[in-house]
Amino acid sequence: MGQGALTKERIFQAALKAFALHGYEGARMDKIAAEVDINKATLYFHFKSKEDILRELFQDIVLKYRDKMNAIVTGCKDMPCKERLKTIYREYLEYNLDNAEMDFWNRIYYLPPTNLREEIISITSESKKEFVANLACIMEEGIKQKELQQMNPSHMAYTFYNILTCIDLSSGLMSKEQALLEMDNCFEVLWNGIKGM
Amino acid sequence: MGQGALTKERIFQAALKAFALHGYEGARMDKIAAEVDINKATLYFHFKSKEDILRELFQDIVLKYRDKMNAIVTGCKDMPCKERLKTIYREYLEYNLDNAEMDFWNRIYYLPPTNLREEIISITSESKKEFVANLACIMEEGIKQKELQQMNPSHMAYTFYNILTCIDLSSGLMSKEQALLEMDNCFEVLWNGIKGM
DNA sequence: GTCTATAGGGAGATAGAC
DNA sequence: GTCTATCTCCCTATAGAC
């Protein structure tokens, strides 16, 4: 791996920060270059265009996210239901809060460049479906084991997921500690609604 | 009210659309002028700057939102608890889904122009607190009436609010009908967790 | 109040030397 | 692979006529 590959990786990191902080339109190629401490023109040796940087970055981050989610779900597969859900809940939050990659995703999802809009929304939707499907399996298992109520597992999974994703909306309004605390409270309310009698 | 006031209102509407669709950075003054069918220079007779349009627009929208939320909460104050929460839930969603003003708010909240960042986050945070406080009162009342469980009313309110706000995240991924349906399911799960025994 | 014209400053991207 | 220099376009904002 030569110098080039290293530079490309550093461009990735700088671009991630820039897109997360300022969005696609607001991110500036010259600022990214300055952050990497290379000339602006050098960016165009490594990437065809600004849009190209975004596309590659997005694909990378989606893959990492998917791997992480699968690892979280798998890592706790032998726990009893409540403990398992709580573990997923906490690890999801830990991964998302103060994570530049998730900031990036949220911002790019909200204001995608027109050309990539369809692709970004579609991939985001897929990713959500996959995670909710995983959760639904866990709910189904919990019902079988009588740890959960006889309810529609998809509805339970979707509700669980909704509460989780709200950290993305709220976390900018409070500290990470505060967010985790509030989320713990939400978990207890939710658990109360789905646990077996 | 002369021609000027009318033009200003039309600029507001066009700017709202532009900011909601493209964010602050992405919105273009010439496109806004074209939409209003006036010359670009005329914008600067009615507003000092682009930032100025955003500021006035944001303040207007926050006021309308606050009024609407208060109207929703007040309009159902004589209902029993479940019906009241369900009404708030539905009316909140109806107001938010497919509402350009709320799109605008979400996008501006996620990527505010640097100069207005603090102000926008602070106002958004206040607005949330106010709504959650209203909800907490309703929960407290419901507990008194034995319609709800003996739980911390703030936690219940916060959980309720979190599920609500997720429409903002999810509504871009599905149709309005689909979103309302999924939200109905979430409401039932939530209600199950807070209702009295 | 609204227009034409243009200032003035970036922005993304490229050519070509080293 | 990285640089200097530059092109070209686009955007916000203003000057000044009507």
XYZ file of C-alpha atoms (C1' of nucleotides) in Angstrom:
430
model
C 0.000 0.000 0.000
C 1.701 3.157 -1.225
C 1.433 6.759 -0.190
C -1.631 7.155 -2.376
C -3.802 4.757 -0.466
C -2.890 6.497 2.763
C -3.773 9.885 1.329
C -7.066 8.562 0.072
C -7.930 7.303 3.527
C -7.075 10.684 5.042
C -9.274 12.385 2.460
C -12.068 10.050 3.504
C -11.724 11.071 7.134
C -11.607 14.777 6.350
C -14.558 14.553 3.982
C -16.554 12.614 6.564
C -16.060 15.399 9.067
C -16.853 18.088 6.528
C -20.044 16.439 5.261
C -21.192 15.654 8.803
C -20.628 19.228 9.935
C -21.824 21.170 6.922
C -23.833 18.813 4.738
C -23.093 18.088 1.110
C -23.656 21.571 -0.255
C -21.916 23.241 2.644
C -18.786 21.075 2.577
C -15.956 22.750 0.672
C -13.367 20.936 -1.387
C -10.611 23.402 -0.485
C -11.320 22.993 3.229
C -11.138 19.225 2.906
C -7.821 19.518 1.117
C -6.515 21.908 3.772
C -7.519 19.478 6.530
C -5.583 16.681 4.809
C -2.773 19.159 4.198
C -2.612 18.555 0.479
C -3.382 20.737 -2.484
C -6.963 20.966 -3.617
C -6.047 19.631 -7.048
C -4.742 16.429 -5.493
C -8.274 15.556 -4.423
C -9.110 15.176 -8.078
C -6.383 12.638 -8.566
C -7.969 10.377 -5.953
C -11.628 11.093 -6.707
C -13.504 11.986 -9.840
C -15.661 14.590 -8.126
C -17.163 15.794 -4.871
C -20.177 13.594 -5.502
C -17.853 10.647 -5.970
C -16.324 11.149 -2.527
C -19.781 11.191 -1.003
C -20.861 8.046 -2.795
C -17.844 5.980 -1.731
C -18.051 7.309 1.806
C -21.714 6.480 2.093
C -21.254 2.944 0.846
C -18.416 2.343 3.312
C -20.395 3.656 6.227
C -23.468 1.600 5.391
C -21.340 -1.548 5.317
C -19.710 -0.742 8.651
C -23.119 0.001 10.163
C -24.594 -3.240 8.924
C -21.640 -5.223 10.287
C -21.909 -3.479 13.616
C -25.648 -4.087 13.902
C -25.231 -7.743 13.040
C -22.428 -8.051 15.578
C -24.599 -6.466 18.260
C -27.551 -8.737 17.535
C -25.409 -11.847 17.318
C -23.212 -11.033 20.308
C -26.109 -11.319 22.740
C -28.015 -14.171 21.183
C -27.859 -16.420 24.227
C -29.199 -13.899 26.698
C -32.754 -13.946 28.016
C -35.079 -11.606 26.186
C -35.058 -8.534 28.381
C -31.328 -8.573 28.840
C -30.856 -9.077 25.141
C -33.093 -6.157 24.168
C -31.457 -3.956 26.741
C -28.020 -4.884 25.438
C -29.014 -4.095 21.874
C -30.580 -0.880 23.049
C -27.461 0.264 24.880
C -24.986 -0.824 22.245
C -26.998 0.786 19.489
C -27.028 4.035 21.397
C -23.355 3.832 22.249
C -22.562 3.324 18.599
C -24.780 6.142 17.382
C -24.143 8.884 19.903
C -21.135 11.063 19.186
C -20.378 9.020 16.083
C -19.337 11.200 13.167
C -20.343 8.470 10.722
C -23.919 8.480 11.974
C -24.021 12.275 11.977
C -22.916 12.081 8.389
C -25.617 9.586 7.537
C -28.385 11.570 9.171
C -27.385 14.763 7.475
C -26.934 13.200 4.097
C -30.264 11.429 4.470
C -32.016 14.673 5.270
C -30.416 16.682 2.501
C -29.012 14.387 -0.132
C -27.535 15.832 -3.290
C -30.229 15.536 -5.945
C -28.344 12.986 -8.037
C -27.939 10.525 -5.194
C -31.251 11.134 -3.469
C -33.021 7.988 -4.641
C -30.070 5.758 -3.901
C -29.516 7.155 -0.417
C -33.154 6.917 0.591
C -33.451 3.415 -0.783
C -30.336 2.145 0.995
C -31.396 3.795 4.236
C -34.798 2.186 3.971
C -33.260 -1.239 3.336
C -30.964 -0.863 6.280
C -33.851 0.016 8.554
C -35.941 -2.911 7.325
C -33.102 -5.315 7.966
C -32.599 -4.132 11.522
C -36.334 -4.153 12.307
C -36.598 -7.650 10.868
C -33.839 -8.791 13.210
C -35.649 -7.236 16.119
C -38.911 -8.885 15.101
C -37.226 -12.289 15.261
C -36.081 -11.553 18.777
C -39.596 -10.505 19.742
C -41.018 -13.688 18.255
C -38.532 -15.768 20.193
C -39.430 -13.857 23.361
C -43.107 -14.591 22.839
C -42.379 -18.295 22.414
C -40.410 -18.304 25.650
C -43.302 -16.506 27.388
C -40.977 -13.647 28.224
C -43.057 -11.332 26.065
C -46.764 -10.791 25.597
C -48.741 -12.248 22.750
C -48.557 -9.204 20.480
C -47.590 -8.663 16.882
C -43.782 -8.986 16.929
C -43.384 -6.576 14.030
C -45.245 -3.867 15.882
C -43.124 -4.417 18.939
C -39.954 -4.311 16.858
C -40.999 -1.176 15.058
C -41.857 0.606 18.297
C -38.555 -0.449 19.812
C -36.706 0.817 16.775
C -38.571 4.112 16.752
C -37.599 4.935 20.284
C -34.026 4.043 19.450
C -33.748 6.230 16.406
C -35.007 9.238 18.292
C -31.601 9.683 19.806
C -30.668 10.983 16.394
C -33.194 13.756 16.645
C -32.663 14.528 20.292
C -28.985 14.016 20.901
C -28.138 17.447 19.554
C -30.294 18.964 22.254
C -28.518 17.418 25.220
C -25.328 15.759 26.410
C -24.563 12.130 25.693
C -25.014 11.245 29.369
C -28.358 12.975 29.463
C -29.458 11.208 26.282
C -28.485 7.796 27.654
C -30.311 8.490 30.884
C -33.502 9.572 29.143
C -33.280 6.573 26.883
C -32.991 4.243 29.881
C -36.250 5.675 31.133
C -37.858 5.069 27.753
C -36.653 1.498 27.761
C -38.381 0.811 31.045
C -41.662 2.255 29.744
C -41.384 0.204 26.579
C -40.425 -2.964 28.410
C -43.419 -2.530 30.627
C -45.585 -2.567 27.518
C -44.234 -5.725 25.946
C -43.160 -7.994 28.831
C -45.088 -11.126 29.632
C -47.644 -11.084 32.471
C -51.815 46.364 2.971
C -50.114 47.331 -0.280
C -48.498 45.299 -2.997
C -45.322 45.076 -0.947
C -46.797 43.068 1.869
C -48.273 40.617 -0.610
C -44.935 40.195 -2.345
C -43.235 39.636 0.983
C -45.690 36.889 1.831
C -45.088 35.232 -1.521
C -41.344 35.420 -0.955
C -41.907 33.702 2.384
C -43.740 30.851 0.726
C -41.145 30.411 -1.988
C -38.272 30.585 0.493
C -39.981 28.039 2.716
C -40.147 25.587 -0.153
C -36.582 26.274 -1.213
C -35.114 25.867 2.277
C -37.186 22.749 2.924
C -36.076 21.169 -0.341
C -32.431 22.192 -0.471
C -31.445 23.388 2.986
C -30.002 26.787 3.741
C -26.811 26.469 1.745
C -28.518 24.796 -1.174
C -31.365 27.282 -1.503
C -30.673 29.882 -4.184
C -31.841 33.460 -4.078
C -32.358 33.625 -7.844
C -34.530 30.508 -7.774
C -36.639 31.979 -5.004
C -37.075 35.178 -6.998
C -37.990 33.195 -10.098
C -40.605 31.233 -8.150
C -42.174 34.498 -6.950
C -41.800 35.842 -10.476
C -39.941 38.958 -9.449
C -36.434 40.124 -10.064
C -33.756 38.831 -7.775
C -32.855 42.350 -6.685
C -36.373 42.894 -5.361
C -35.714 40.283 -2.686
C -33.249 42.687 -1.182
C -35.847 45.397 -0.916
C -37.964 43.162 1.303
C -35.198 41.412 3.224
C -31.754 42.460 4.321
C -30.167 39.141 3.396
C -30.694 35.440 2.855
C -30.035 34.831 6.516
C -32.672 37.392 7.359
C -35.314 35.507 5.385
C -34.440 32.341 7.241
C -34.600 34.021 10.629
C -38.039 35.558 10.081
C -39.354 32.361 8.551
C -38.115 30.268 11.433
C -39.654 32.539 14.050
C -42.998 32.493 12.256
C -43.022 28.733 11.984
C -42.111 28.198 15.607
C -45.008 30.426 16.673
C -47.463 28.606 14.422
C -46.206 25.261 15.713
C -46.564 26.325 19.324
C -50.092 27.608 18.723
C -51.029 24.403 16.963
C -49.630 22.200 19.712
C -51.441 24.194 22.378
C -54.649 23.999 20.379
C -54.290 20.236 20.050
C -53.629 19.737 23.752
C -56.411 22.084 24.803
C -58.955 20.871 22.268
C -59.159 17.446 23.847
C -58.851 18.359 27.490
C -62.166 16.839 28.530
C -61.568 13.429 27.011
C -60.586 10.376 29.043
C -56.871 9.709 29.066
C -56.488 7.115 26.329
C -58.713 8.970 23.928
C -56.917 12.205 24.677
C -53.467 10.753 24.084
C -54.647 9.075 20.921
C -56.124 12.357 19.695
C -52.915 14.233 20.378
C -50.974 11.472 18.714
C -53.080 11.544 15.553
C -53.322 15.302 15.294
C -49.620 15.734 15.858
C -48.905 13.289 13.068
C -51.446 14.853 10.735
C -49.851 18.231 11.313
C -46.311 17.002 10.802
C -46.628 14.638 7.879
C -46.432 16.272 4.465
C -46.068 19.669 6.099
C -43.504 21.830 4.341
C -43.030 23.916 7.470
C -41.975 20.907 9.486
C -39.708 19.699 6.696
C -38.157 23.099 6.803
C -37.679 22.935 10.545
C -36.108 19.498 10.483
C -33.694 20.429 7.780
C -32.752 23.716 9.323
C -32.305 22.029 12.656
C -29.974 19.434 11.196
C -27.902 21.868 9.183
C -28.344 25.372 10.493
C -26.278 28.198 9.074
C -23.407 28.770 11.479
C -24.574 32.205 12.604
C -28.000 30.997 13.685
C -27.000 27.604 14.995
C -27.184 28.392 18.691
C -30.487 30.202 18.370
C -32.125 27.462 16.320
C -31.001 24.648 18.604
C -32.044 26.572 21.684
C -35.511 27.389 20.356
C -36.011 23.816 19.165
C -35.016 22.527 22.574
C -37.422 24.916 24.321
C -40.235 23.917 22.043
C -39.653 20.252 22.786
C -39.509 20.847 26.519
C -42.780 22.726 26.441
C -44.569 19.967 24.573
C -43.159 17.219 26.785
C -44.158 19.211 29.869
C -47.713 19.388 28.558
C -47.699 15.663 27.987
C -46.345 15.027 31.467
C -49.304 16.929 32.940
C -51.670 14.706 31.029
C -49.865 11.617 32.284
C -50.041 12.870 35.854
C -53.745 13.484 35.490
C -54.177 9.991 34.026
C -52.381 8.464 36.991
C -54.642 10.340 39.408
C -57.689 9.033 37.580
C -56.264 5.493 37.712
C -56.321 5.360 33.933
C -52.538 5.072 33.896
C -50.021 3.098 35.907
C -48.062 4.548 38.787
C -44.959 5.449 36.800
C -42.871 8.563 36.450
C -45.047 10.847 34.289
C -42.024 12.544 32.732
C -40.649 9.235 31.541
C -44.004 8.332 30.052
C -44.241 11.721 28.356
C -40.754 11.505 26.984
C -41.327 8.030 25.589
C -44.580 9.142 24.016
C -42.869 12.124 22.458
C -39.997 10.048 21.148
C -42.260 7.705 19.276
C -44.083 10.697 17.843
C -41.040 12.488 16.580
C -39.852 9.436 14.729
C -42.300 10.178 11.980
C -39.847 12.883 11.059
C -37.112 10.354 10.557
C -39.226 7.710 8.931
C -41.773 9.551 6.867
C -39.345 10.022 3.988
C -39.067 6.250 3.725
C -42.749 5.515 3.202
C -46.105 6.976 2.222
C -48.158 9.057 4.621
C -50.760 6.283 4.885
C -48.082 3.743 5.663
C -46.552 6.043 8.282
C -49.904 6.589 9.987
C -50.572 2.877 10.031
C -47.221 2.019 11.540
C -47.668 4.757 14.080
C -51.036 3.357 15.104
C -49.317 0.100 15.866
C -46.724 1.900 17.947
C -49.423 3.673 19.878
C -50.982 0.388 20.898
C -47.660 -0.967 22.119
C -47.021 2.200 24.060
C -50.501 2.321 25.524
C -50.098 -1.223 26.667
C -47.052 -0.125 28.641
C -48.616 2.792 30.451
C -52.275 1.933 30.950
C -53.636 1.140 34.378
C -54.036 -2.492 35.411
C -41.484 48.697 -5.393
C -39.495 46.819 -9.102
C -36.287 46.666 -12.586
C -31.313 46.178 -15.349
C -26.684 45.655 -14.779
C -22.765 44.419 -12.455
C -19.660 44.143 -8.634
C -17.119 40.893 -6.005
C -16.154 36.756 -4.235
C -16.108 31.829 -4.096
C -16.912 27.182 -5.685
C -15.738 22.859 -8.360
C -12.879 21.265 -11.669
C -8.786 20.965 -15.092
C -4.061 21.691 -17.538
C 0.337 20.869 -17.278
C 4.922 21.206 -14.768
C 7.683 18.520 -11.588
C 1.222 11.692 -6.713
C 1.417 16.243 -5.800
C 1.875 20.813 -6.982
C 0.871 25.946 -9.158
C -2.056 28.424 -11.850
C -6.222 29.184 -13.935
C -10.802 28.440 -16.138
C -15.536 28.900 -15.813
C -19.530 29.185 -13.722
C -22.627 30.566 -10.149
C -24.068 32.991 -6.118
C -25.055 36.859 -2.866
C -25.521 41.454 -2.732
C -25.572 46.382 -4.338
C -25.933 50.685 -7.429
C -28.845 53.312 -9.692
C -32.622 54.070 -13.293
C -37.640 54.129 -13.641
